[in-house]
Structures are given as C-alpha cells and as structure tokens.
Amino acid sequence: MRESFRTESKEWGPFLHLFKQEQVPAKTVLLNEGSVSRKAFYIEKGCVRAWFNNDGKDVSFQFFIEGQGVSSIESFRTNQPSLFTLETIEPCILRSISKKDFQLILDNSPIIRQQIEEHTFQRLIFYQKLFLSRIKDNPEKRYRDLLENNPEILERIPQHYIASFLGITSVSLSRIRNRR
C-alpha cells in the first residue's frame, strides 16, 4: 500500500507552484462516487480512504497516508464518473493539482512522467493482490497480511473501516483480534 512518490524531489521543484495546499478536516469528501475527478492529491499529512457504495453499505478498499498520491485515476484521465468516493479519515494537509496542470507537468518532464507511470503500475499491482486475496484468502489471513505489511493502518484507521476493507463485520474483526 506504500507506493509513494515524492513531490519534494528536485524534478518536482519547478512545478510545485501548480499545486494548491489545502487543509481539510476529517470526514471531508474529496470526490464523490459518480462525479468526475477534477483534481489529484498528494498527502502531506493525514489519511484518506477510498470506498464505494454497495447496496447502501460503504466498502473501504484502500487507504492512503503521508507521502502518497491519490485520485480516481480512471476518472481523472478519462473524464468518466468515478467508481468510488475519496474521503479524509483524519484532518489532512493536501496538495491538489488540476488535470490541466498535471498534464503540463507530464508534458514537460520525462522523469516525472516515468515516476507517475511507476506509481500507477504499483497501484495496479496492489489492486491485483487485493483482488486475488479476496478470492483465495480468508479474513483472518487478510488481517495477518495487513498487520504484517501495513501496521500503521491498524493504528490509525477506525475498526469499522478496517473490517470493511477486510470484507467482514466489526464483530468478526474483534474476534480475529482476540485470537491473537
């Protein structure tokens, strides 16, 4: 889940003026499911979750923390409605960028273009692993993997979001935690 890229690197320096710094409180929706994404975000501080509505129940499927970029890349690139919502979990300090300014960076920096391609590729790998884990692993194995690979998530994210991410109820998550 930690597929970060750094906007502090020297390559990004000439373009930092294109980013708008935003301070947003917890539980702020950055993008609604069904809306077209007009911004991409870089998280300086805080935590964001990606979730979708499944018959009235929200299902968390990814969490983003400091040093990571987040957007509905499919919507951002294609102007199609987003398949999910982006919402802050904690108060956040974000840098946002418009599609036009993002494209300007890509057009003018082959190094940044390569970084973004690698970031996108890493995100694809994450989704592939998540998809296969949902098919072949039981919730306890998914919890152990989360504990091993992303312990900071378990410390920062409310239990009901973690349960949703694992595809179980909060009660089931409590049982799994108590077995450890």
Short mmCIF file of C-alpha atoms in Angstrom, two decimals:
data_model
loop_
_atom_site.label_atom_id
_atom_site.label_comp_id
_atom_site.label_asym_id
_atom_site.label_seq_id
_atom_site.Cartn_x
_atom_site.Cartn_y
_atom_site.Cartn_z
CA MET A 1 0.00 0.00 0.00
CA ARG A 2 3.00 2.29 0.41
CA GLU A 3 3.56 3.06 -3.28
CA SER A 4 4.54 6.66 -2.67
CA PHE A 5 6.25 9.20 -4.85
CA ARG A 6 7.91 12.32 -3.51
CA THR A 7 6.99 15.77 -4.74
CA GLU A 8 9.92 17.17 -2.76
CA SER A 9 12.45 15.75 -5.24
CA LYS A 10 14.37 18.17 -7.44
CA GLU A 11 12.38 17.16 -10.52
CA TRP A 12 9.15 18.42 -8.94
CA GLY A 13 10.61 21.73 -7.74
CA PRO A 14 9.86 23.79 -10.85
CA PHE A 15 6.23 22.62 -10.76
CA LEU A 16 5.35 22.98 -7.07
CA HIS A 17 3.66 26.33 -7.73
CA LEU A 18 0.99 24.40 -9.67
CA PHE A 19 -0.14 22.61 -6.50
CA LYS A 20 -2.62 24.25 -4.15
CA GLN A 21 -2.16 23.44 -0.48
CA GLU A 22 -5.41 22.60 1.30
CA GLN A 23 -6.15 21.90 4.94
CA VAL A 24 -9.27 19.80 5.30
CA PRO A 25 -10.97 18.34 8.36
CA ALA A 26 -11.64 14.65 8.95
CA LYS A 27 -14.66 13.19 7.15
CA THR A 28 -14.30 15.56 4.18
CA VAL A 29 -15.34 14.09 0.85
CA LEU A 30 -12.71 14.98 -1.77
CA LEU A 31 -14.53 13.19 -4.59
CA ASN A 32 -17.98 11.59 -4.69
CA GLU A 33 -18.65 8.28 -6.38
CA GLY A 34 -20.32 9.12 -9.69
CA SER A 35 -18.64 12.54 -10.02
CA VAL A 36 -15.87 13.33 -12.47
CA SER A 37 -12.48 13.83 -10.82
CA ARG A 38 -11.07 17.29 -11.48
CA LYS A 39 -8.13 17.06 -9.04
CA ALA A 40 -5.38 14.73 -7.92
CA PHE A 41 -3.99 14.95 -4.40
CA TYR A 42 -0.68 14.47 -2.65
CA ILE A 43 -0.98 13.82 1.10
CA GLU A 44 1.42 15.84 3.22
CA LYS A 45 -0.33 14.93 6.48
CA GLY A 46 -3.31 12.75 7.29
CA CYS A 47 -5.14 9.79 5.92
CA VAL A 48 -7.63 9.29 3.07
CA ARG A 49 -9.77 6.27 2.28
CA ALA A 50 -11.24 5.11 -1.00
CA TRP A 51 -14.66 3.47 -0.74
CA PHE A 52 -17.70 2.63 -2.81
CA ASN A 53 -21.38 2.12 -2.08
CA ASN A 54 -22.59 -1.47 -2.30
CA ASP A 55 -26.39 -1.56 -1.82
CA GLY A 56 -26.30 1.16 0.84
CA LYS A 57 -23.22 -0.18 2.63
CA ASP A 58 -19.87 1.55 2.22
CA VAL A 59 -16.95 -0.71 1.37
CA SER A 60 -13.43 0.60 2.02
CA PHE A 61 -10.84 -0.80 -0.37
CA GLN A 62 -7.74 1.35 0.03
CA PHE A 63 -6.13 3.75 2.49
CA PHE A 64 -3.61 6.46 1.67
CA ILE A 65 -1.26 8.21 4.11
CA GLU A 66 1.56 10.77 4.11
CA GLY A 67 3.79 10.76 1.07
CA GLN A 68 1.23 9.18 -1.23
CA GLY A 69 -0.72 10.49 -4.18
CA VAL A 70 -4.41 9.74 -4.52
CA SER A 71 -7.09 10.28 -7.12
CA SER A 72 -9.67 8.36 -9.06
CA ILE A 73 -7.11 7.98 -11.82
CA GLU A 74 -9.61 6.45 -14.22
CA SER A 75 -11.95 9.41 -13.80
CA PHE A 76 -9.13 11.96 -13.73
CA ARG A 77 -7.67 10.67 -17.01
CA THR A 78 -10.87 9.84 -18.93
CA ASN A 79 -13.49 12.29 -17.56
CA GLN A 80 -15.72 9.33 -16.72
CA PRO A 81 -17.64 9.25 -13.41
CA SER A 82 -15.57 7.95 -10.52
CA LEU A 83 -16.32 4.41 -9.37
CA PHE A 84 -15.60 5.37 -5.76
CA THR A 85 -15.53 8.12 -3.15
CA LEU A 86 -12.37 9.66 -1.66
CA GLU A 87 -12.81 10.81 1.94
CA THR A 88 -10.43 12.04 4.62
CA ILE A 89 -10.29 9.96 7.80
CA GLU A 90 -8.10 12.39 9.74
CA PRO A 91 -7.57 16.13 9.37
CA CYS A 92 -5.34 16.44 6.30
CA ILE A 93 -2.89 18.76 4.67
CA LEU A 94 -3.09 18.06 0.95
CA ARG A 95 -1.58 19.43 -2.20
CA SER A 96 -4.09 19.37 -5.03
CA ILE A 97 -3.48 19.79 -8.73
CA SER A 98 -5.82 20.23 -11.66
CA LYS A 99 -5.85 17.88 -14.63
CA LYS A 100 -4.56 20.65 -16.93
CA ASP A 101 -1.60 21.44 -14.65
CA PHE A 102 -0.88 17.75 -14.11
CA GLN A 103 -0.75 17.22 -17.88
CA LEU A 104 1.57 20.23 -18.19
CA ILE A 105 4.00 18.54 -15.79
CA LEU A 106 3.84 15.24 -17.67
CA ASP A 107 4.40 17.01 -20.99
CA ASN A 108 7.46 18.86 -19.67
CA SER A 109 9.21 16.26 -17.52
CA PRO A 110 10.04 12.79 -18.81
CA ILE A 111 11.42 11.91 -15.35
CA ILE A 112 8.16 12.80 -13.60
CA ARG A 113 6.18 11.03 -16.32
CA GLN A 114 8.23 7.92 -15.57
CA GLN A 115 7.66 8.32 -11.81
CA ILE A 116 3.90 8.60 -12.35
CA GLU A 117 3.90 5.56 -14.63
CA GLU A 118 5.74 3.57 -11.95
CA HIS A 119 3.32 4.81 -9.28
CA THR A 120 0.37 3.75 -11.45
CA PHE A 121 1.96 0.37 -12.10
CA GLN A 122 2.49 -0.17 -8.35
CA ARG A 123 -1.15 0.71 -7.72
CA LEU A 124 -2.19 -1.83 -10.36
CA ILE A 125 -0.11 -4.47 -8.58
CA PHE A 126 -1.79 -3.55 -5.28
CA TYR A 127 -5.25 -3.95 -6.82
CA GLN A 128 -4.30 -7.29 -8.36
CA LYS A 129 -3.07 -8.59 -4.99
CA LEU A 130 -6.19 -7.26 -3.28
CA PHE A 131 -8.43 -8.94 -5.84
CA LEU A 132 -6.67 -12.29 -5.53
CA SER A 133 -6.60 -12.05 -1.72
CA ARG A 134 -10.38 -11.53 -1.66
CA ILE A 135 -10.81 -14.71 -3.70
CA LYS A 136 -8.32 -17.06 -2.07
CA ASP A 137 -7.65 -15.83 1.50
CA ASN A 138 -9.93 -15.97 4.49
CA PRO A 139 -10.47 -12.80 6.58
CA GLU A 140 -8.00 -13.90 9.25
CA LYS A 141 -5.23 -14.29 6.64
CA ARG A 142 -6.10 -10.89 5.16
CA TYR A 143 -5.89 -9.37 8.66
CA ARG A 144 -2.49 -11.00 9.32
CA ASP A 145 -1.21 -9.68 5.99
CA LEU A 146 -2.41 -6.19 6.86
CA LEU A 147 -0.79 -6.44 10.30
CA GLU A 148 2.49 -7.59 8.78
CA ASN A 149 2.64 -5.26 5.78
CA ASN A 150 0.84 -2.11 6.98
CA PRO A 151 0.77 -1.95 10.79
CA GLU A 152 0.36 1.85 10.68
CA ILE A 153 -3.05 1.34 9.06
CA LEU A 154 -4.23 -0.70 12.04
CA GLU A 155 -3.07 2.05 14.40
CA ARG A 156 -4.72 4.93 12.54
CA ILE A 157 -7.85 3.64 10.85
CA PRO A 158 -11.11 3.12 12.78
CA GLN A 159 -12.02 -0.54 13.25
CA HIS A 160 -15.21 -0.38 11.17
CA TYR A 161 -13.22 0.83 8.12
CA ILE A 162 -10.64 -1.94 8.60
CA ALA A 163 -13.45 -4.50 8.88
CA SER A 164 -14.98 -3.15 5.67
CA PHE A 165 -11.59 -3.33 3.95
CA LEU A 166 -11.23 -6.97 5.04
CA GLY A 167 -14.77 -7.80 3.91
CA ILE A 168 -16.04 -8.65 7.39
CA THR A 169 -18.08 -7.11 10.19
CA SER A 170 -16.58 -5.21 13.13
CA VAL A 171 -17.66 -8.08 15.40
CA SER A 172 -15.76 -10.59 13.27
CA LEU A 173 -12.71 -8.32 13.30
CA SER A 174 -12.86 -8.18 17.11
CA ARG A 175 -12.92 -11.98 17.25
CA ILE A 176 -9.90 -12.22 14.96
CA ARG A 177 -8.01 -9.66 17.06
CA ASN A 178 -8.86 -11.50 20.28
CA ARG A 179 -7.45 -14.78 18.90
CA ARG A 180 -4.01 -13.22 18.55
#
